[in-house]
């Protein structure tokens, strides 16, 4: 940190002073987490140092990479900060991925160390867990790039994208949050619902919260009543951070108590239907703020007071344009690692694959929905092309089309007779539960265009299904 207080961030993960300056700085007694017992900053620093020693003993070195396959937990938080503080690259793997998906990811990214739960993670509605970890040496290779974090856009098989972000990029986003009107302030609380493996929970929740001196409070369970209890557990102002799925949980609470400390709910992810937002606001009487972003960039725009719904205002330092109905973000370099569609980033502009318009007078951005195959299931993003690819790896599957009509449905053409239950069992070993089709429909012949391409029109597919 310079004499005038400005944060100096190295251009690579080799320099790790940014972790202390941006995330761990502050008074030793400041409360960072309530689980419900408080975790203060001094305790967090000590735990991070302990994790560093464990990772070093397993072979992590500055410039190396560690894959973290952990559920939301203090183990995840402290290992992540320890990797960064060691000058390493953190590869984030959703703990709900199957062993098959994780194996594919590790084979692609070749970390020095893999951190996973020491025993199976219990199923259920817990949002934050106590986890024993297994730290295993994997390779002696340094990280392939100097990015601080590597994330998979929608899974680890088939066409999923590998996205890298530098320490400088992450810190710029954290500081960008501090300039947004309506974000939680020092001494306030964030009821943290989204996974910290993904960008909203990672930067908007964990990293911003640590930097700004905001208490992070995961509810005991992922239910509407438990979220209400978390809000009511303290007297300081509370912001609920989540996705539209979580709005539905709160709206399901029949008679919530008076919650004077409930400041607002901020939601990311897909668009919130007007009926849902109206129901929430009438029940709780607090603003429903909207946040728009993507894994590659982080926060792009916000409307934290709910004044412009469904439009948002670009975040400080973010430039947005619309080209032929698609939103583009000015970005200095491609965020993609390895093979990717070269059309996604060109000449300093990143294509979002989101439909939208930019108002020339006000600068407000209206998002009209996805242009590609990504959908949201229970608040989790699923790329239908990944599901199709994985179905194609199953024995006997000749062609597959996966569509979303309220749930994920797969239409298959087989080259040999297979039992649907067996196919579903094999698929369960390859895809996380939220990605799997609700139903598999077998066709004698998949509809195709005159040029031989598979037809994806839902009406045509339904007519062809027996």
Tab-separated table of C-alpha atoms in Angstrom:
chain	number	residue	atom	x	y	z
A	1	UNK	CA	0.000	0.000	0.000
A	2	UNK	CA	1.373	3.424	-0.904
A	3	UNK	CA	1.758	6.357	1.504
A	4	UNK	CA	-1.447	7.942	0.215
A	5	UNK	CA	-3.422	4.753	0.920
A	6	UNK	CA	-3.782	3.571	-2.673
A	7	UNK	CA	-3.655	-0.177	-3.162
A	8	UNK	CA	-0.817	-1.374	-5.353
A	9	UNK	CA	-1.662	-4.639	-7.078
A	10	UNK	CA	0.941	-6.734	-8.895
A	11	UNK	CA	0.099	-7.804	-12.414
A	12	UNK	CA	0.594	-11.478	-11.537
A	13	UNK	CA	-0.256	-13.799	-8.687
A	14	UNK	CA	3.446	-13.998	-7.778
A	15	UNK	CA	3.018	-10.906	-5.636
A	16	UNK	CA	0.481	-11.672	-2.910
A	17	UNK	CA	0.623	-8.518	-0.763
A	18	UNK	CA	-2.769	-7.568	-2.197
A	19	UNK	CA	-4.444	-10.192	0.002
A	20	UNK	CA	-3.242	-8.498	3.183
A	21	UNK	CA	-3.839	-4.977	1.866
A	22	UNK	CA	-7.284	-5.474	0.356
A	23	UNK	CA	-8.918	-8.425	2.128
A	24	UNK	CA	-7.297	-9.008	5.527
A	25	UNK	CA	-6.482	-5.443	6.609
A	26	UNK	CA	-8.393	-3.979	9.538
A	27	UNK	CA	-8.709	-4.141	13.300
A	28	UNK	CA	-8.052	-7.533	14.848
A	29	UNK	CA	-11.406	-7.506	16.630
A	30	UNK	CA	-13.526	-6.766	13.554
A	31	UNK	CA	-16.107	-9.520	13.015
A	32	UNK	CA	-15.844	-11.031	9.521
A	33	UNK	CA	-18.278	-13.973	9.834
A	34	UNK	CA	-21.109	-15.037	12.133
A	35	UNK	CA	-21.611	-18.813	11.824
A	36	UNK	CA	-23.438	-18.116	14.288
A	37	UNK	CA	-20.329	-17.819	16.498
A	38	UNK	CA	-18.260	-14.825	15.426
A	39	UNK	CA	-14.994	-15.148	13.522
A	40	UNK	CA	-12.911	-11.994	13.962
A	41	UNK	CA	-10.176	-10.736	11.680
A	42	UNK	CA	-7.348	-11.932	13.936
A	43	UNK	CA	-8.761	-15.461	13.918
A	44	UNK	CA	-9.206	-15.385	10.163
A	45	UNK	CA	-5.597	-14.277	9.647
A	46	UNK	CA	-4.354	-17.090	11.894
A	47	UNK	CA	-6.421	-19.710	10.072
A	48	UNK	CA	-5.144	-18.478	6.705
A	49	UNK	CA	-1.520	-18.746	7.875
A	50	UNK	CA	-2.192	-22.293	9.085
A	51	UNK	CA	-3.656	-23.231	5.692
A	52	UNK	CA	-0.607	-21.768	3.976
A	53	UNK	CA	1.640	-24.106	5.922
A	54	UNK	CA	-0.519	-27.113	4.982
A	55	UNK	CA	-0.527	-26.166	1.310
A	56	UNK	CA	3.231	-25.608	1.272
A	57	UNK	CA	3.770	-29.035	2.848
A	58	UNK	CA	1.657	-30.553	0.055
A	59	UNK	CA	3.790	-28.904	-2.618
A	60	UNK	CA	2.104	-25.592	-3.448
A	61	UNK	CA	4.656	-22.987	-4.455
A	62	UNK	CA	4.418	-19.365	-5.603
A	63	UNK	CA	3.268	-19.495	-9.195
A	64	UNK	CA	1.608	-22.864	-8.662
A	65	UNK	CA	-2.081	-23.753	-8.714
A	66	UNK	CA	-4.413	-25.372	-6.201
A	67	UNK	CA	-7.812	-26.822	-7.108
A	68	UNK	CA	-10.444	-26.261	-4.402
A	69	UNK	CA	-13.372	-28.656	-4.427
A	70	UNK	CA	-15.040	-27.520	-1.225
A	71	UNK	CA	-18.568	-26.538	-0.212
A	72	UNK	CA	-19.253	-23.097	1.294
A	73	UNK	CA	-17.297	-23.234	4.558
A	74	UNK	CA	-14.505	-21.637	6.520
A	75	UNK	CA	-12.311	-24.314	4.959
A	76	UNK	CA	-13.114	-22.880	1.518
A	77	UNK	CA	-12.546	-19.283	2.614
A	78	UNK	CA	-9.267	-19.920	4.404
A	79	UNK	CA	-7.829	-22.207	1.718
A	80	UNK	CA	-8.726	-19.689	-0.987
A	81	UNK	CA	-7.049	-16.813	0.848
A	82	UNK	CA	-4.076	-19.041	1.686
A	83	UNK	CA	-3.579	-19.975	-1.971
A	84	UNK	CA	-3.613	-16.307	-2.973
A	85	UNK	CA	-1.397	-15.285	-0.062
A	86	UNK	CA	1.085	-17.960	-1.161
A	87	UNK	CA	1.263	-16.392	-4.611
A	88	UNK	CA	-0.746	-19.242	-6.126
A	89	UNK	CA	-3.622	-19.649	-8.525
A	90	UNK	CA	-6.966	-20.919	-7.162
A	91	UNK	CA	-8.975	-23.230	-9.421
A	92	UNK	CA	-12.556	-23.217	-8.118
A	93	UNK	CA	-14.617	-26.391	-8.588
A	94	UNK	CA	-18.220	-26.543	-7.419
A	95	UNK	CA	-18.457	-29.266	-4.765
A	96	UNK	CA	-21.696	-30.505	-6.375
A	97	UNK	CA	-19.832	-31.653	-9.487
A	98	UNK	CA	-19.484	-35.393	-9.890
A	99	UNK	CA	-16.168	-37.200	-9.561
A	100	UNK	CA	-16.212	-37.569	-13.346
A	101	UNK	CA	-16.559	-33.810	-13.878
A	102	UNK	CA	-13.895	-32.997	-11.311
A	103	UNK	CA	-11.484	-35.526	-12.809
A	104	UNK	CA	-11.941	-33.995	-16.251
A	105	UNK	CA	-11.323	-30.501	-14.869
A	106	UNK	CA	-8.173	-31.512	-13.012
A	107	UNK	CA	-6.827	-33.286	-16.084
A	108	UNK	CA	-7.330	-30.095	-18.078
A	109	UNK	CA	-5.911	-27.637	-15.556
A	110	UNK	CA	-3.173	-29.739	-13.827
A	111	UNK	CA	-2.928	-28.124	-10.356
A	112	UNK	CA	-0.037	-28.766	-7.993
A	113	UNK	CA	-2.426	-29.439	-5.102
A	114	UNK	CA	-6.047	-30.589	-4.833
A	115	UNK	CA	-8.090	-29.724	-1.730
A	116	UNK	CA	-11.289	-31.709	-1.220
A	117	UNK	CA	-13.538	-32.771	1.685
A	118	UNK	CA	-12.051	-35.449	3.894
A	119	UNK	CA	-15.406	-37.207	4.030
A	120	UNK	CA	-18.612	-37.052	1.942
A	121	UNK	CA	-20.461	-33.737	2.173
A	122	UNK	CA	-23.885	-34.340	3.706
A	123	UNK	CA	-26.849	-33.619	1.481
A	124	UNK	CA	-29.460	-31.167	2.650
A	125	UNK	CA	-30.199	-27.490	2.903
A	126	UNK	CA	-27.157	-26.343	4.873
A	127	UNK	CA	-25.639	-23.171	3.403
A	128	UNK	CA	-22.330	-23.214	5.303
A	129	UNK	CA	-20.661	-26.363	6.528
A	130	UNK	CA	-17.901	-27.504	8.839
A	131	UNK	CA	-15.574	-29.484	6.601
A	132	UNK	CA	-12.525	-31.604	7.254
A	133	UNK	CA	-10.184	-31.279	4.303
A	134	UNK	CA	-7.864	-33.587	2.420
A	135	UNK	CA	-4.901	-31.762	0.858
A	136	UNK	CA	-3.302	-33.937	-1.804
A	137	UNK	CA	-0.277	-33.359	-4.013
A	138	UNK	CA	-1.143	-33.741	-7.679
A	139	UNK	CA	1.707	-32.502	-9.874
A	140	UNK	CA	4.848	-30.457	-9.832
A	141	UNK	CA	3.738	-28.198	-12.655
A	142	UNK	CA	3.523	-24.427	-12.190
A	143	UNK	CA	0.265	-22.727	-13.113
A	144	UNK	CA	-0.256	-22.343	-16.831
A	145	UNK	CA	-1.052	-18.625	-16.499
A	146	UNK	CA	-0.585	-15.818	-13.972
A	147	UNK	CA	-4.309	-15.533	-13.185
A	148	UNK	CA	-5.290	-15.451	-9.514
A	149	UNK	CA	-8.504	-17.405	-10.023
A	150	UNK	CA	-9.677	-19.870	-12.649
A	151	UNK	CA	-13.352	-20.777	-12.947
A	152	UNK	CA	-15.371	-23.067	-15.192
A	153	UNK	CA	-18.338	-21.321	-16.718
A	154	UNK	CA	-20.801	-24.205	-16.556
A	155	UNK	CA	-19.023	-27.434	-15.618
A	156	UNK	CA	-15.904	-29.343	-16.572
A	157	UNK	CA	-16.915	-31.415	-19.581
A	158	UNK	CA	-17.434	-30.760	-23.264
A	159	UNK	CA	-17.682	-27.153	-24.366
A	160	UNK	CA	-17.507	-25.434	-20.958
A	161	UNK	CA	-15.320	-22.328	-20.931
A	162	UNK	CA	-12.281	-21.858	-18.693
A	163	UNK	CA	-12.148	-18.288	-17.392
A	164	UNK	CA	-9.203	-16.599	-15.721
A	165	UNK	CA	-9.043	-13.365	-13.749
A	166	UNK	CA	-5.935	-11.625	-12.465
A	167	UNK	CA	-5.392	-10.272	-8.973
A	168	UNK	CA	-5.476	-6.774	-10.411
A	169	UNK	CA	-8.815	-7.468	-12.092
A	170	UNK	CA	-10.348	-8.856	-8.889
A	171	UNK	CA	-9.164	-5.915	-6.803
A	172	UNK	CA	-10.509	-3.451	-9.360
A	173	UNK	CA	-13.901	-5.098	-9.051
A	174	UNK	CA	-13.818	-4.985	-5.250
A	175	UNK	CA	-13.012	-1.261	-5.410
A	176	UNK	CA	-15.745	-0.822	-8.027
A	177	UNK	CA	-18.263	-2.131	-5.493
A	178	UNK	CA	-17.212	0.565	-3.034
A	179	UNK	CA	-18.326	3.218	-5.559
A	180	UNK	CA	-21.821	1.775	-6.097
A	181	UNK	CA	-24.578	3.587	-4.225
A	182	UNK	CA	-26.574	1.220	-2.050
A	183	UNK	CA	-23.997	-1.491	-1.269
A	184	UNK	CA	-23.652	-2.616	2.376
A	185	UNK	CA	-21.354	-0.413	4.457
A	186	UNK	CA	-18.905	-1.032	7.289
A	187	UNK	CA	-20.665	-2.353	10.358
A	188	UNK	CA	-23.610	-3.697	8.370
A	189	UNK	CA	-24.346	-7.340	7.494
A	190	UNK	CA	-24.739	-9.378	4.337
A	191	UNK	CA	-26.945	-12.472	4.528
A	192	UNK	CA	-24.856	-14.529	2.107
A	193	UNK	CA	-26.815	-17.012	-0.033
A	194	UNK	CA	-24.982	-17.520	-3.379
A	195	UNK	CA	-22.087	-19.963	-3.642
A	196	UNK	CA	-18.647	-18.411	-3.249
A	197	UNK	CA	-17.438	-20.598	-6.108
A	198	UNK	CA	-19.339	-18.265	-8.449
A	199	UNK	CA	-18.669	-14.599	-9.070
A	200	UNK	CA	-21.584	-13.029	-7.175
A	201	UNK	CA	-20.808	-14.839	-3.928
A	202	UNK	CA	-17.051	-14.696	-4.450
A	203	UNK	CA	-16.506	-11.002	-5.208
A	204	UNK	CA	-19.830	-9.355	-4.343
A	205	UNK	CA	-20.107	-11.310	-1.096
A	206	UNK	CA	-16.818	-12.643	0.280
A	207	UNK	CA	-14.188	-10.299	-1.147
A	208	UNK	CA	-16.177	-7.073	-0.920
A	209	UNK	CA	-17.395	-7.991	2.570
A	210	UNK	CA	-13.858	-8.573	3.859
A	211	UNK	CA	-12.586	-5.372	2.256
A	212	UNK	CA	-15.460	-3.154	3.418
A	213	UNK	CA	-15.738	-4.470	6.989
A	214	UNK	CA	-19.161	-5.993	6.407
A	215	UNK	CA	-20.188	-9.007	8.496
A	216	UNK	CA	-20.981	-12.076	6.387
A	217	UNK	CA	-23.851	-14.128	7.795
A	218	UNK	CA	-24.787	-17.383	6.048
A	219	UNK	CA	-28.180	-18.670	7.297
A	220	UNK	CA	-28.211	-22.023	9.044
A	221	UNK	CA	-30.333	-23.562	6.284
A	222	UNK	CA	-31.450	-22.609	2.807
A	223	UNK	CA	-35.098	-22.003	3.663
A	224	UNK	CA	-37.204	-18.859	3.811
A	225	UNK	CA	-37.625	-19.131	7.583
A	226	UNK	CA	-33.874	-19.562	8.134
A	227	UNK	CA	-33.106	-16.503	5.991
A	228	UNK	CA	-35.598	-14.472	8.029
A	229	UNK	CA	-33.959	-15.741	11.245
A	230	UNK	CA	-30.545	-14.662	9.962
A	231	UNK	CA	-31.856	-11.161	9.232
A	232	UNK	CA	-33.411	-10.968	12.698
A	233	UNK	CA	-30.297	-12.320	14.466
A	234	UNK	CA	-28.681	-8.872	14.748
A	235	UNK	CA	-29.650	-5.230	15.120
A	236	UNK	CA	-27.410	-3.802	12.393
A	237	UNK	CA	-28.736	-3.219	8.846
A	238	UNK	CA	-28.825	-6.398	6.754
A	239	UNK	CA	-28.741	-6.886	2.986
A	240	UNK	CA	-29.732	-10.276	1.578
A	241	UNK	CA	-27.524	-11.239	-1.373
A	242	UNK	CA	-28.875	-13.970	-3.633
A	243	UNK	CA	-30.498	-14.948	-6.908
A	244	UNK	CA	-34.177	-15.015	-7.958
A	245	UNK	CA	-34.546	-18.543	-6.560
A	246	UNK	CA	-33.871	-17.081	-3.110
A	247	UNK	CA	-36.523	-14.404	-3.598
A	248	UNK	CA	-39.009	-17.237	-3.964
A	249	UNK	CA	-37.836	-18.731	-0.660
A	250	UNK	CA	-38.458	-15.465	1.166
A	251	UNK	CA	-41.788	-14.962	-0.571
A	252	UNK	CA	-42.850	-18.422	0.652
A	253	UNK	CA	-42.703	-17.345	4.306
A	254	UNK	CA	-46.324	-17.030	5.316
A	255	UNK	CA	-46.201	-14.340	8.009
A	256	UNK	CA	-42.698	-12.909	8.385
A	257	UNK	CA	-42.077	-10.853	11.535
A	258	UNK	CA	-41.315	-7.171	11.497
A	259	UNK	CA	-37.727	-6.771	10.322
A	260	UNK	CA	-36.646	-3.141	10.807
A	261	UNK	CA	-33.030	-4.145	10.176
A	262	UNK	CA	-33.850	-5.591	6.706
A	263	UNK	CA	-32.294	-2.978	4.390
A	264	UNK	CA	-32.710	-4.549	0.944
A	265	UNK	CA	-32.322	-7.669	-1.127
A	266	UNK	CA	-29.853	-7.636	-3.990
A	267	UNK	CA	-30.258	-10.282	-6.634
A	268	UNK	CA	-28.040	-11.392	-9.490
A	269	UNK	CA	-28.556	-14.040	-12.136
A	270	UNK	CA	-31.504	-14.170	-14.473
A	271	UNK	CA	-34.204	-11.519	-14.829
A	272	UNK	CA	-36.762	-11.326	-12.034
A	273	UNK	CA	-40.377	-11.560	-13.261
A	274	UNK	CA	-42.425	-8.495	-12.369
A	275	UNK	CA	-44.964	-10.557	-10.415
A	276	UNK	CA	-42.218	-12.027	-8.233
A	277	UNK	CA	-40.649	-8.656	-7.467
A	278	UNK	CA	-44.038	-7.138	-6.632
A	279	UNK	CA	-44.892	-10.030	-4.309
A	280	UNK	CA	-41.574	-9.731	-2.477
A	281	UNK	CA	-41.729	-5.970	-2.041
A	282	UNK	CA	-45.320	-6.015	-0.830
A	283	UNK	CA	-44.472	-8.660	1.803
A	284	UNK	CA	-41.241	-7.135	3.149
A	285	UNK	CA	-41.457	-3.469	2.170
A	286	UNK	CA	-37.768	-3.200	1.233
A	287	UNK	CA	-36.131	-2.442	-2.115
A	288	UNK	CA	-35.368	-5.362	-4.406
A	289	UNK	CA	-32.097	-4.376	-6.003
A	290	UNK	CA	-30.886	-5.876	-9.257
A	291	UNK	CA	-27.314	-6.673	-10.249
A	292	UNK	CA	-26.142	-7.768	-13.690
A	293	UNK	CA	-22.805	-9.423	-14.296
A	294	UNK	CA	-20.981	-12.416	-15.700
A	295	UNK	CA	-18.185	-14.730	-14.601
A	296	UNK	CA	-15.786	-13.215	-17.123
A	297	UNK	CA	-16.185	-9.628	-15.885
A	298	UNK	CA	-17.902	-9.586	-12.529
A	299	UNK	CA	-20.424	-6.847	-11.842
A	300	UNK	CA	-21.466	-4.960	-14.994
A	301	UNK	CA	-24.383	-2.859	-13.788
A	302	UNK	CA	-26.756	-2.390	-10.887
A	303	UNK	CA	-30.114	-0.965	-9.842
A	304	UNK	CA	-29.903	-1.422	-6.077
A	305	UNK	CA	-32.882	0.801	-5.286
A	306	UNK	CA	-35.200	-0.891	-7.793
A	307	UNK	CA	-35.801	2.410	-9.553
A	308	UNK	CA	-35.186	1.351	-13.159
A	309	UNK	CA	-36.329	-2.281	-13.284
A	310	UNK	CA	-35.650	-4.102	-15.522
A	311	UNK	CA	-32.907	-1.682	-16.614
A	312	UNK	CA	-29.590	-1.236	-14.820
A	313	UNK	CA	-26.944	1.476	-14.754
A	314	UNK	CA	-23.398	0.438	-15.727
A	315	UNK	CA	-21.061	0.087	-12.751
A	316	UNK	CA	-18.283	2.690	-12.394
A	317	UNK	CA	-15.604	2.138	-15.015
A	318	UNK	CA	-17.716	-0.288	-17.101
A	319	UNK	CA	-18.605	0.634	-20.687
A	320	UNK	CA	-21.517	-1.164	-22.357
A	321	UNK	CA	-22.737	-0.991	-25.950
A	322	UNK	CA	-25.375	-2.830	-27.971
A	323	UNK	CA	-24.473	-4.251	-31.384
A	324	UNK	CA	-27.248	-5.841	-33.427
A	325	UNK	CA	-29.248	-6.347	-30.250
A	326	UNK	CA	-26.399	-7.973	-28.288
A	327	UNK	CA	-24.673	-6.357	-25.302
A	328	UNK	CA	-20.894	-5.913	-25.497
A	329	UNK	CA	-18.568	-4.963	-22.627
A	330	UNK	CA	-15.301	-3.106	-23.140
A	331	UNK	CA	-12.611	-5.404	-21.731
A	332	UNK	CA	-8.836	-5.138	-22.198
A	333	UNK	CA	-8.117	-8.804	-22.997
A	334	UNK	CA	-9.835	-12.108	-23.534
A	335	UNK	CA	-10.796	-13.756	-20.222
A	336	UNK	CA	-10.793	-17.241	-21.769
A	337	UNK	CA	-8.014	-19.766	-21.328
A	338	UNK	CA	-7.346	-22.501	-23.850
A	339	UNK	CA	-9.773	-23.215	-26.654
A	340	UNK	CA	-12.663	-20.771	-26.951
A	341	UNK	CA	-14.822	-19.104	-29.545
A	342	UNK	CA	-12.601	-16.325	-30.974
A	343	UNK	CA	-15.717	-14.273	-31.715
A	344	UNK	CA	-16.477	-13.867	-28.002
A	345	UNK	CA	-13.725	-11.246	-27.555
A	346	UNK	CA	-12.269	-9.015	-30.256
A	347	UNK	CA	-10.780	-5.521	-30.500
A	348	UNK	CA	-11.264	-4.810	-26.810
A	349	UNK	CA	-14.935	-5.820	-26.627
A	350	UNK	CA	-16.438	-8.903	-24.962
A	351	UNK	CA	-19.693	-10.258	-26.357
A	352	UNK	CA	-22.062	-11.170	-23.523
A	353	UNK	CA	-24.435	-13.306	-25.611
A	354	UNK	CA	-27.204	-11.384	-23.820
A	355	UNK	CA	-29.841	-9.497	-25.772
A	356	UNK	CA	-30.281	-5.896	-24.725
A	357	UNK	CA	-30.408	-2.194	-25.557
A	358	UNK	CA	-28.578	0.864	-24.248
A	359	UNK	CA	-30.599	4.073	-23.900
A	360	UNK	CA	-28.652	6.803	-25.677
A	361	UNK	CA	-30.013	9.551	-23.395
A	362	UNK	CA	-29.820	7.980	-19.940
A	363	UNK	CA	-27.166	5.307	-20.453
A	364	UNK	CA	-29.453	2.731	-18.814
A	365	UNK	CA	-29.053	-0.830	-20.052
A	366	UNK	CA	-32.059	-3.130	-20.506
A	367	UNK	CA	-31.301	-6.865	-20.616
A	368	UNK	CA	-33.718	-8.878	-22.722
A	369	UNK	CA	-32.477	-12.398	-21.935
A	370	UNK	CA	-29.922	-14.922	-23.177
A	371	UNK	CA	-28.962	-15.317	-26.783
A	372	UNK	CA	-27.256	-18.673	-26.262
A	373	UNK	CA	-28.085	-21.938	-24.578
A	374	UNK	CA	-27.484	-21.031	-20.956
A	375	UNK	CA	-30.493	-21.399	-18.658
A	376	UNK	CA	-31.109	-21.128	-14.938
A	377	UNK	CA	-32.376	-24.036	-12.833
A	378	UNK	CA	-33.112	-23.200	-9.205
A	379	UNK	CA	-30.708	-20.291	-9.356
A	380	UNK	CA	-27.890	-22.386	-10.859
A	381	UNK	CA	-26.704	-21.763	-14.405
A	382	UNK	CA	-26.701	-24.711	-16.789
A	383	UNK	CA	-25.303	-24.761	-20.319
A	384	UNK	CA	-27.524	-27.033	-22.401
A	385	UNK	CA	-24.698	-27.721	-24.838
A	386	UNK	CA	-22.707	-29.266	-21.996
A	387	UNK	CA	-25.637	-31.550	-21.161
A	388	UNK	CA	-25.919	-32.553	-24.818
A	389	UNK	CA	-22.209	-33.290	-25.014
A	390	UNK	CA	-22.332	-35.486	-21.922
A	391	UNK	CA	-25.359	-37.403	-23.198
A	392	UNK	CA	-23.388	-38.067	-26.373
A	393	UNK	CA	-20.673	-39.789	-24.326
A	394	UNK	CA	-23.112	-42.485	-23.151
A	395	UNK	CA	-23.009	-45.814	-24.945
A	396	UNK	CA	-25.662	-46.176	-27.627
A	397	UNK	CA	-26.566	-42.479	-27.934
A	398	UNK	CA	-26.374	-41.416	-31.572
A	399	UNK	CA	-27.791	-37.897	-31.332
A	400	UNK	CA	-29.126	-35.649	-28.582
A	401	UNK	CA	-30.944	-32.339	-28.348
A	402	UNK	CA	-31.501	-30.748	-24.954
A	403	UNK	CA	-34.114	-28.024	-24.495
A	404	UNK	CA	-35.563	-26.050	-21.617
A	405	UNK	CA	-39.341	-25.775	-21.285
A	406	UNK	CA	-39.637	-25.002	-17.604
A	407	UNK	CA	-37.327	-27.928	-16.906
A	408	UNK	CA	-34.517	-29.603	-18.826
A	409	UNK	CA	-35.734	-32.196	-21.345
A	410	UNK	CA	-33.503	-34.365	-23.547
A	411	UNK	CA	-34.517	-35.908	-26.871
A	412	UNK	CA	-32.350	-38.861	-27.902
A	413	UNK	CA	-31.803	-41.067	-30.911
A	414	UNK	CA	-30.204	-44.406	-30.052
A	415	UNK	CA	-28.146	-46.692	-32.234
A	416	UNK	CA	-28.841	-49.627	-29.917
A	417	UNK	CA	-31.595	-50.440	-27.480
A	418	UNK	CA	-30.953	-49.002	-24.005
A	419	UNK	CA	-33.094	-48.866	-20.911
A	420	UNK	CA	-33.905	-45.292	-19.879
A	421	UNK	CA	-33.253	-46.032	-16.203
A	422	UNK	CA	-29.768	-47.272	-17.080
A	423	UNK	CA	-29.070	-44.160	-19.154
A	424	UNK	CA	-30.221	-41.968	-16.273
A	425	UNK	CA	-27.970	-43.880	-13.870
A	426	UNK	CA	-24.948	-43.435	-16.145
A	427	UNK	CA	-25.714	-39.753	-16.576
A	428	UNK	CA	-25.894	-39.311	-12.801
A	429	UNK	CA	-22.230	-40.307	-12.627
A	430	UNK	CA	-21.270	-37.579	-15.095
A	431	UNK	CA	-23.441	-34.570	-14.292
A	432	UNK	CA	-24.370	-32.734	-11.115
A	433	UNK	CA	-28.062	-33.191	-10.154
A	434	UNK	CA	-29.154	-29.667	-11.141
A	435	UNK	CA	-27.828	-30.205	-14.684
A	436	UNK	CA	-29.619	-33.476	-15.402
A	437	UNK	CA	-32.679	-33.617	-17.673
A	438	UNK	CA	-35.994	-34.055	-15.918
A	439	UNK	CA	-36.948	-36.535	-18.634
A	440	UNK	CA	-35.315	-38.463	-21.485
A	441	UNK	CA	-37.448	-38.963	-24.582
A	442	UNK	CA	-36.355	-41.544	-27.142
A	443	UNK	CA	-37.093	-40.894	-30.824
A	444	UNK	CA	-36.735	-43.330	-33.696
A	445	UNK	CA	-35.372	-40.492	-35.818
A	446	UNK	CA	-34.347	-37.026	-34.685
A	447	UNK	CA	-35.884	-34.215	-36.767
A	448	UNK	CA	-33.297	-32.563	-38.993
A	449	UNK	CA	-33.200	-29.651	-41.413
A	450	UNK	CA	-32.671	-30.081	-45.120
A	451	UNK	CA	-28.960	-29.486	-44.532
A	452	UNK	CA	-28.802	-32.257	-41.911
A	453	UNK	CA	-28.703	-30.118	-38.792
A	454	UNK	CA	-30.634	-31.245	-35.721
A	455	UNK	CA	-33.881	-29.335	-35.235
A	456	UNK	CA	-34.127	-27.609	-31.854
A	457	UNK	CA	-37.613	-26.178	-32.184
A	458	UNK	CA	-39.588	-27.349	-29.162
A	459	UNK	CA	-42.871	-27.708	-31.046
A	460	UNK	CA	-41.277	-29.940	-33.674
A	461	UNK	CA	-39.559	-32.077	-31.044
A	462	UNK	CA	-42.779	-32.551	-29.060
A	463	UNK	CA	-44.624	-33.723	-32.175
A	464	UNK	CA	-41.852	-36.187	-32.953
A	465	UNK	CA	-41.850	-37.691	-29.454
A	466	UNK	CA	-43.927	-40.834	-28.973
